[in-house]
mmCIF file of C-alpha atoms in Angstrom:
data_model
loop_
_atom_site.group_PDB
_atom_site.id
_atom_site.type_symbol
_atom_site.label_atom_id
_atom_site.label_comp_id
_atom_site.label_asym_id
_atom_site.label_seq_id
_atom_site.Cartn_x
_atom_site.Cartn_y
_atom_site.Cartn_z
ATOM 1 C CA UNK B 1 -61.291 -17.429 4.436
ATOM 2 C CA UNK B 2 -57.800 -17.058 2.822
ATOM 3 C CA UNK B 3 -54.659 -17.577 5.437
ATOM 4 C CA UNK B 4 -52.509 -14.910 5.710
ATOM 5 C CA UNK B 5 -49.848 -15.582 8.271
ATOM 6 C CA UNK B 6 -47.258 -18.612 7.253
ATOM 7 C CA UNK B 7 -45.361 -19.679 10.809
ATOM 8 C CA UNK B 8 -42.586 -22.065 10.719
ATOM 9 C CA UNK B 9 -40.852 -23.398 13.629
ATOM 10 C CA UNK B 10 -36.998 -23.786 13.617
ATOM 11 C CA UNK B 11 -35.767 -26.561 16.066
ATOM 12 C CA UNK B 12 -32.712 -26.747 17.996
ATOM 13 C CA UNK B 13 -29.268 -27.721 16.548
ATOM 14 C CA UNK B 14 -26.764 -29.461 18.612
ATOM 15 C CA UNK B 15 -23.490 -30.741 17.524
ATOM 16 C CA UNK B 16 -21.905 -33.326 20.167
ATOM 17 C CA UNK B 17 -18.258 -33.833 19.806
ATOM 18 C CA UNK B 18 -16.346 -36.809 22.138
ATOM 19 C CA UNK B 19 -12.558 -36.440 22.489
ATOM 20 C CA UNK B 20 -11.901 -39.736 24.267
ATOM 21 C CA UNK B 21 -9.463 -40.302 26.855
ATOM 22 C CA UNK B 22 -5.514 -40.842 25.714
ATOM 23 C CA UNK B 23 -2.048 -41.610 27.386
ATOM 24 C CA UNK B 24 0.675 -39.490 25.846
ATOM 25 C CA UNK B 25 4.414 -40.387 25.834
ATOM 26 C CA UNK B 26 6.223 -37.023 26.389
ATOM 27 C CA UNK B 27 9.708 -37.012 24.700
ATOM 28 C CA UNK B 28 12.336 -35.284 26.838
ATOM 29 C CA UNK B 29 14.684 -32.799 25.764
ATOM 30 C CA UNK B 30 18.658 -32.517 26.176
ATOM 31 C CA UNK B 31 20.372 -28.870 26.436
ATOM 32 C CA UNK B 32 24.105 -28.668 26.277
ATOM 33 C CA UNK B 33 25.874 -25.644 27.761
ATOM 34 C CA UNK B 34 29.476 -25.103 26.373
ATOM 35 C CA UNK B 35 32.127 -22.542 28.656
ATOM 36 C CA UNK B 36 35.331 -22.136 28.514
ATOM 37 C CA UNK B 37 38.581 -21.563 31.113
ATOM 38 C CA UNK B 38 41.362 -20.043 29.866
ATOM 39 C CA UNK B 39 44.613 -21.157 30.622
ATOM 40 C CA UNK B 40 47.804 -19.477 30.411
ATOM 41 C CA UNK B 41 51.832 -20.071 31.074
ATOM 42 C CA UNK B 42 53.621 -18.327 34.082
ATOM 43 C CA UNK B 43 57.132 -17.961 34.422
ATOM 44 C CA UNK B 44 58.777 -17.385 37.598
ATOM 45 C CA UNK B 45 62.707 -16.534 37.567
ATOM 46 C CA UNK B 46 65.237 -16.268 40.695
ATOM 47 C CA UNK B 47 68.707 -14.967 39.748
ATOM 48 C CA UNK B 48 71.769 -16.226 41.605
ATOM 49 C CA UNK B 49 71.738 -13.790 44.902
ATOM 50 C CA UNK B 50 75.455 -13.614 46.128
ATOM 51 C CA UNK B 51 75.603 -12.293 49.770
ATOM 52 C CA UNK B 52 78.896 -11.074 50.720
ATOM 53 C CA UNK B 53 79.503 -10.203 54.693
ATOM 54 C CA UNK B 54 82.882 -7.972 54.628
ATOM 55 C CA UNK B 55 82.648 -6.788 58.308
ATOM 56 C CA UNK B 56 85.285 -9.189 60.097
ATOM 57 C CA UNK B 57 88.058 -8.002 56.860
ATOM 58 C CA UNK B 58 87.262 -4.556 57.889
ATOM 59 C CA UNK B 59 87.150 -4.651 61.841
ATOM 60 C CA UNK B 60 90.841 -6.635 61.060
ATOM 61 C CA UNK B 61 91.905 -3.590 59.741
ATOM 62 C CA UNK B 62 90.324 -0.804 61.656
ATOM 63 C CA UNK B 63 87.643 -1.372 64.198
ATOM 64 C CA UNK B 64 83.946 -1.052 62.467
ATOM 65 C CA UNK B 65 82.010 -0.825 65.307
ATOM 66 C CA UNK B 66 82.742 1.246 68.656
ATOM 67 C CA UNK B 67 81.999 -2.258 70.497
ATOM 68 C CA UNK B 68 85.259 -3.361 68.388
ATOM 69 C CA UNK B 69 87.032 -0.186 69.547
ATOM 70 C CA UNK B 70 86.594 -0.391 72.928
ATOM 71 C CA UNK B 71 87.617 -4.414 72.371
ATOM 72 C CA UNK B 72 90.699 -3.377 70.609
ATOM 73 C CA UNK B 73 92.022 -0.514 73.386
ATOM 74 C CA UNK B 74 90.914 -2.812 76.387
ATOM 75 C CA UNK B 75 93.175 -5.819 74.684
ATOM 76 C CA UNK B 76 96.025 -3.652 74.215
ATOM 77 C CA UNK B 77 96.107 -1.953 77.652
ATOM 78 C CA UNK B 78 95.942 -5.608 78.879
ATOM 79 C CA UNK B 79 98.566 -6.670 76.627
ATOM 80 C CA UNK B 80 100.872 -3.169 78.051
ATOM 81 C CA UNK B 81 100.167 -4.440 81.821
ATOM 82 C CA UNK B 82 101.354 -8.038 80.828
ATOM 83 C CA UNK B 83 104.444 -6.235 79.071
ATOM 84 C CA UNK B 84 105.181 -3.743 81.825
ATOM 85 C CA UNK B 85 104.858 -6.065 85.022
ATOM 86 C CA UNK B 86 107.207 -8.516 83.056
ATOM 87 C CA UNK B 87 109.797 -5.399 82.747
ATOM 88 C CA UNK B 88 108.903 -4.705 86.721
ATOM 89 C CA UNK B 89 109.573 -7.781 87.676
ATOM 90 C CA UNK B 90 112.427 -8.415 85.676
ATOM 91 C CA UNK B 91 114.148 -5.261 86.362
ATOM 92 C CA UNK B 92 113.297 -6.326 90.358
ATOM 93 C CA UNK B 93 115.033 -9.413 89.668
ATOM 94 C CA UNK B 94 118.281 -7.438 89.561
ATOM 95 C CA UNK B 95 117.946 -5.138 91.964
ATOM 96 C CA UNK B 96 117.603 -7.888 93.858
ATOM 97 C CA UNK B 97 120.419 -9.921 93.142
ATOM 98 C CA UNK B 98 122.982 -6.901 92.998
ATOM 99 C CA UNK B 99 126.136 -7.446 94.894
ATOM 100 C CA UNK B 100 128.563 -4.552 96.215
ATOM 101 C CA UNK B 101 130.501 -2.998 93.796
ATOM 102 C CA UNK B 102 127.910 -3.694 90.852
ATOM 103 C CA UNK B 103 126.232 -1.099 88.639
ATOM 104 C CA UNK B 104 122.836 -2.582 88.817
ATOM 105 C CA UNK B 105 121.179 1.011 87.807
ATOM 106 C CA UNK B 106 123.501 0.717 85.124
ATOM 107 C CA UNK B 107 121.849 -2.328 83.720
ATOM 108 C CA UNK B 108 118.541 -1.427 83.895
ATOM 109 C CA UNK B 109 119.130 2.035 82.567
ATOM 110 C CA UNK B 110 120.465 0.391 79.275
ATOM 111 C CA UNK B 111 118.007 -3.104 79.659
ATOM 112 C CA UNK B 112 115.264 0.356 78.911
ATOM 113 C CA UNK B 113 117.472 1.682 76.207
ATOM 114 C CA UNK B 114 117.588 -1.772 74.133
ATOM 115 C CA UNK B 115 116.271 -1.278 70.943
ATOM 116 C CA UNK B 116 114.002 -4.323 70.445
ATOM 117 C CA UNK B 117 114.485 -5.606 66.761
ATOM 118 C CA UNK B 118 112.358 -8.138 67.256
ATOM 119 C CA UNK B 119 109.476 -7.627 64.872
ATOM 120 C CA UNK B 120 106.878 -9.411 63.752
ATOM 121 C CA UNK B 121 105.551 -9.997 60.384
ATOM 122 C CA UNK B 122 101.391 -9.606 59.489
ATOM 123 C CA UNK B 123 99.186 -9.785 56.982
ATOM 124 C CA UNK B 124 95.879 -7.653 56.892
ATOM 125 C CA UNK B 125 93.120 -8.434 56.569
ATOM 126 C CA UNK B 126 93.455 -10.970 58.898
ATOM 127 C CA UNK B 127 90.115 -12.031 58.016
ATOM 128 C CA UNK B 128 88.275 -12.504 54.594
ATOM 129 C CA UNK B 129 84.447 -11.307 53.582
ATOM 130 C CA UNK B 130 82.225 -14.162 54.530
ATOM 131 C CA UNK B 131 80.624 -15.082 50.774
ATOM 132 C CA UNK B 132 77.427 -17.329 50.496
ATOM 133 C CA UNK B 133 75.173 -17.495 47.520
ATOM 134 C CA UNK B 134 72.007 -18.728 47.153
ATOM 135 C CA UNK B 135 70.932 -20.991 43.823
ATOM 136 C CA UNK B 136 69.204 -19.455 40.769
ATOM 137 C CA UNK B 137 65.594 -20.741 40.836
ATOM 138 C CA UNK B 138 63.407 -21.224 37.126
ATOM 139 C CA UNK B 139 60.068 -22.441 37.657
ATOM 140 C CA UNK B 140 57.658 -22.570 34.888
ATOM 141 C CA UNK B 141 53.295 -23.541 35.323
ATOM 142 C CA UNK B 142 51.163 -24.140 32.644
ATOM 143 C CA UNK B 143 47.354 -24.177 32.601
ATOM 144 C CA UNK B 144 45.703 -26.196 29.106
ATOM 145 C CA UNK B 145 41.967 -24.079 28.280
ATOM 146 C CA UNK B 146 39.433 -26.302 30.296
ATOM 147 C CA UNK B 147 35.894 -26.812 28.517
ATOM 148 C CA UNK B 148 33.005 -27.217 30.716
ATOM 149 C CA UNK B 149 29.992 -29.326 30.107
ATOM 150 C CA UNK B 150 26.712 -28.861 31.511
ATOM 151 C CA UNK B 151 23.696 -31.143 30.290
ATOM 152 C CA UNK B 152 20.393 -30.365 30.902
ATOM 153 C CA UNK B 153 18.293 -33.021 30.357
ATOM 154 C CA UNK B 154 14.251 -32.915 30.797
ATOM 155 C CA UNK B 155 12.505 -36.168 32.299
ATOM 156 C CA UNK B 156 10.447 -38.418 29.745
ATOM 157 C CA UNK B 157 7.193 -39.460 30.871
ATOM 158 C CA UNK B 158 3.416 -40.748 29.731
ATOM 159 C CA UNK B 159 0.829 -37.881 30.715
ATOM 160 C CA UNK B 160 -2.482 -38.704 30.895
ATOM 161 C CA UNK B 161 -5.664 -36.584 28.700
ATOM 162 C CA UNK B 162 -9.072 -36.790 30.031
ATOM 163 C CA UNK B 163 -11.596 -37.085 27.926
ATOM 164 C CA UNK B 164 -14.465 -34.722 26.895
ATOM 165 C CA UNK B 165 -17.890 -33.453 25.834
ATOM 166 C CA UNK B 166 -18.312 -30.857 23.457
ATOM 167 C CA UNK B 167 -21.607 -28.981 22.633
ATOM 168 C CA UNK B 168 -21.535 -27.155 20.005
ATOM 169 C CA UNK B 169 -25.148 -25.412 18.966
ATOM 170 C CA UNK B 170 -24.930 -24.820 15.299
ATOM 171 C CA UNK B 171 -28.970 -23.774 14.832
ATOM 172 C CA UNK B 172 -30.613 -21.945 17.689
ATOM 173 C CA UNK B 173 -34.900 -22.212 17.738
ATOM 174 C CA UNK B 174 -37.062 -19.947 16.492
ATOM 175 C CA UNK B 175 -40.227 -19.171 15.268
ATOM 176 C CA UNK B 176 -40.958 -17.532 11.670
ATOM 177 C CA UNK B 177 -43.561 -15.559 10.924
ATOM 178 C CA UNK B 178 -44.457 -14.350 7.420
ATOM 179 C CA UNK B 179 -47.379 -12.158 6.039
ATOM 180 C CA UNK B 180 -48.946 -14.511 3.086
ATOM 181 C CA UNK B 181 -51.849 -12.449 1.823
ATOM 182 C CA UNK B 182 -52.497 -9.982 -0.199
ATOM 183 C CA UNK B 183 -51.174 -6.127 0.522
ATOM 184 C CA UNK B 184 -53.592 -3.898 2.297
ATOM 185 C CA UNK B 185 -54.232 -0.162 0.408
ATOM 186 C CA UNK B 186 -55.362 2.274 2.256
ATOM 187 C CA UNK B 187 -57.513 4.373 1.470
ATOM 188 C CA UNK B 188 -58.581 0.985 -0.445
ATOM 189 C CA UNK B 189 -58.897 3.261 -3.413
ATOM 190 C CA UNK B 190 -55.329 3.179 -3.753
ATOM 191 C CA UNK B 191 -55.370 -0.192 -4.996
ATOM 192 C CA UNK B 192 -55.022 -0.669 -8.839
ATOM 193 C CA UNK B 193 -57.208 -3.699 -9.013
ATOM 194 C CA UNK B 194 -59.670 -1.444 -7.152
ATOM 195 C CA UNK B 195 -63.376 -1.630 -7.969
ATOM 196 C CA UNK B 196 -66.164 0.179 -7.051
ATOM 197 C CA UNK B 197 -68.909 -1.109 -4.919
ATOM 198 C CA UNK B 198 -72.477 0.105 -6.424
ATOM 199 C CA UNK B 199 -75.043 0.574 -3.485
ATOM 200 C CA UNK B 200 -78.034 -1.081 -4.298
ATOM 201 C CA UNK B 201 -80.057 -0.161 -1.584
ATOM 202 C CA UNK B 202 -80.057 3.868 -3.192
#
């Protein structure tokens, strides 16, 4: 009897790849970070300052304060009692030491009616402005740019790799089956090599 099923059997593929172990040297990396601080120039000036204190020149002339008023009437009221007890007791003096027949009202009528040309020369102010000054003052800073540096450096090292298995499966199994006879007509007259069968029996 003819065969007419062809099977073939397709095995298994397996591709084994073995990355072995390694020790790595890992290079380390340097990054440099560049800023910059301005500088700059400052200059600071102080002008002569002249102070000038005029108040004793002024209270010489006319009292500048009502404290120097009062000052200024008590010290001549004193000044009139020193004058006036003088003329008392000089005018007592020759009351005193009158003798009969002598005008002494007479003498102290005109001792009052003396001109006095006694004078006295003065200056005003008696007093000058009190002047102080203070020294001119220059000062001058300057700042140079400043660069900053910053360096970032990465650790070097050795890093260690396992190894591995790889499976790769480059053919999976199977099982072919394939039809080797002839084609099958139906109704079998179909078939063009078709040939009658005579029945013998009739």
């Amino acid at each position: 009897m003819e065969q007419l099923l062809k099977i073939t059997t397709v095995p298994i593929s397996i591709e084994f790849k073995v990355n072995d172990a390694r020790l790595e040297y890992k290079r380390g990396t340097a990054d440099l970070e560049i800023s910059r601080n301005d500088g700059g120039l400052q200059i600071k000036s102080s002008p002569i300052r002249l102070n000038m204190d005029t108040f004793e020149a002024r209270d010489s002339i006319r009292p500048a304060s009502t404290s120097s008023l009062i000052n200024s009437f008590a010290e001549k009221g004193r000044h009139a009692a020193y004058e006036a007890t003088a003329t008392f007791a000089q005018e007592g003096q020759i009351l005193l030491s009158a003798t009969l027949g002598d005008d002494a009202l007479d003498q102290v009528i005109k001792q009052r009616n003396m001109v006095n040309t006694d004078y006295g020369l003065d200056f005003i102010p008696k007093a000058g402005p009190n002047i102080n000054w203070s020294k001119p003052d220059l000062t001058i800073q300057y700042e140079m740019d400043k660069l900053n540096f910053d360096w970032k450096i990465d650790k070097t090292g050795f890093e260690f790799i396992p190894g591995d298995i790889e499976f790769t499966v480059t053919q999976r199994p199977e099982v072919l089956i394939e039809y080797v006879g002839d084609p099958l007509y139906v109704p079998p007259s179909a078939n063009p090599n078709y040939t009658p069968t005579i029945d013998t029996e009739a």
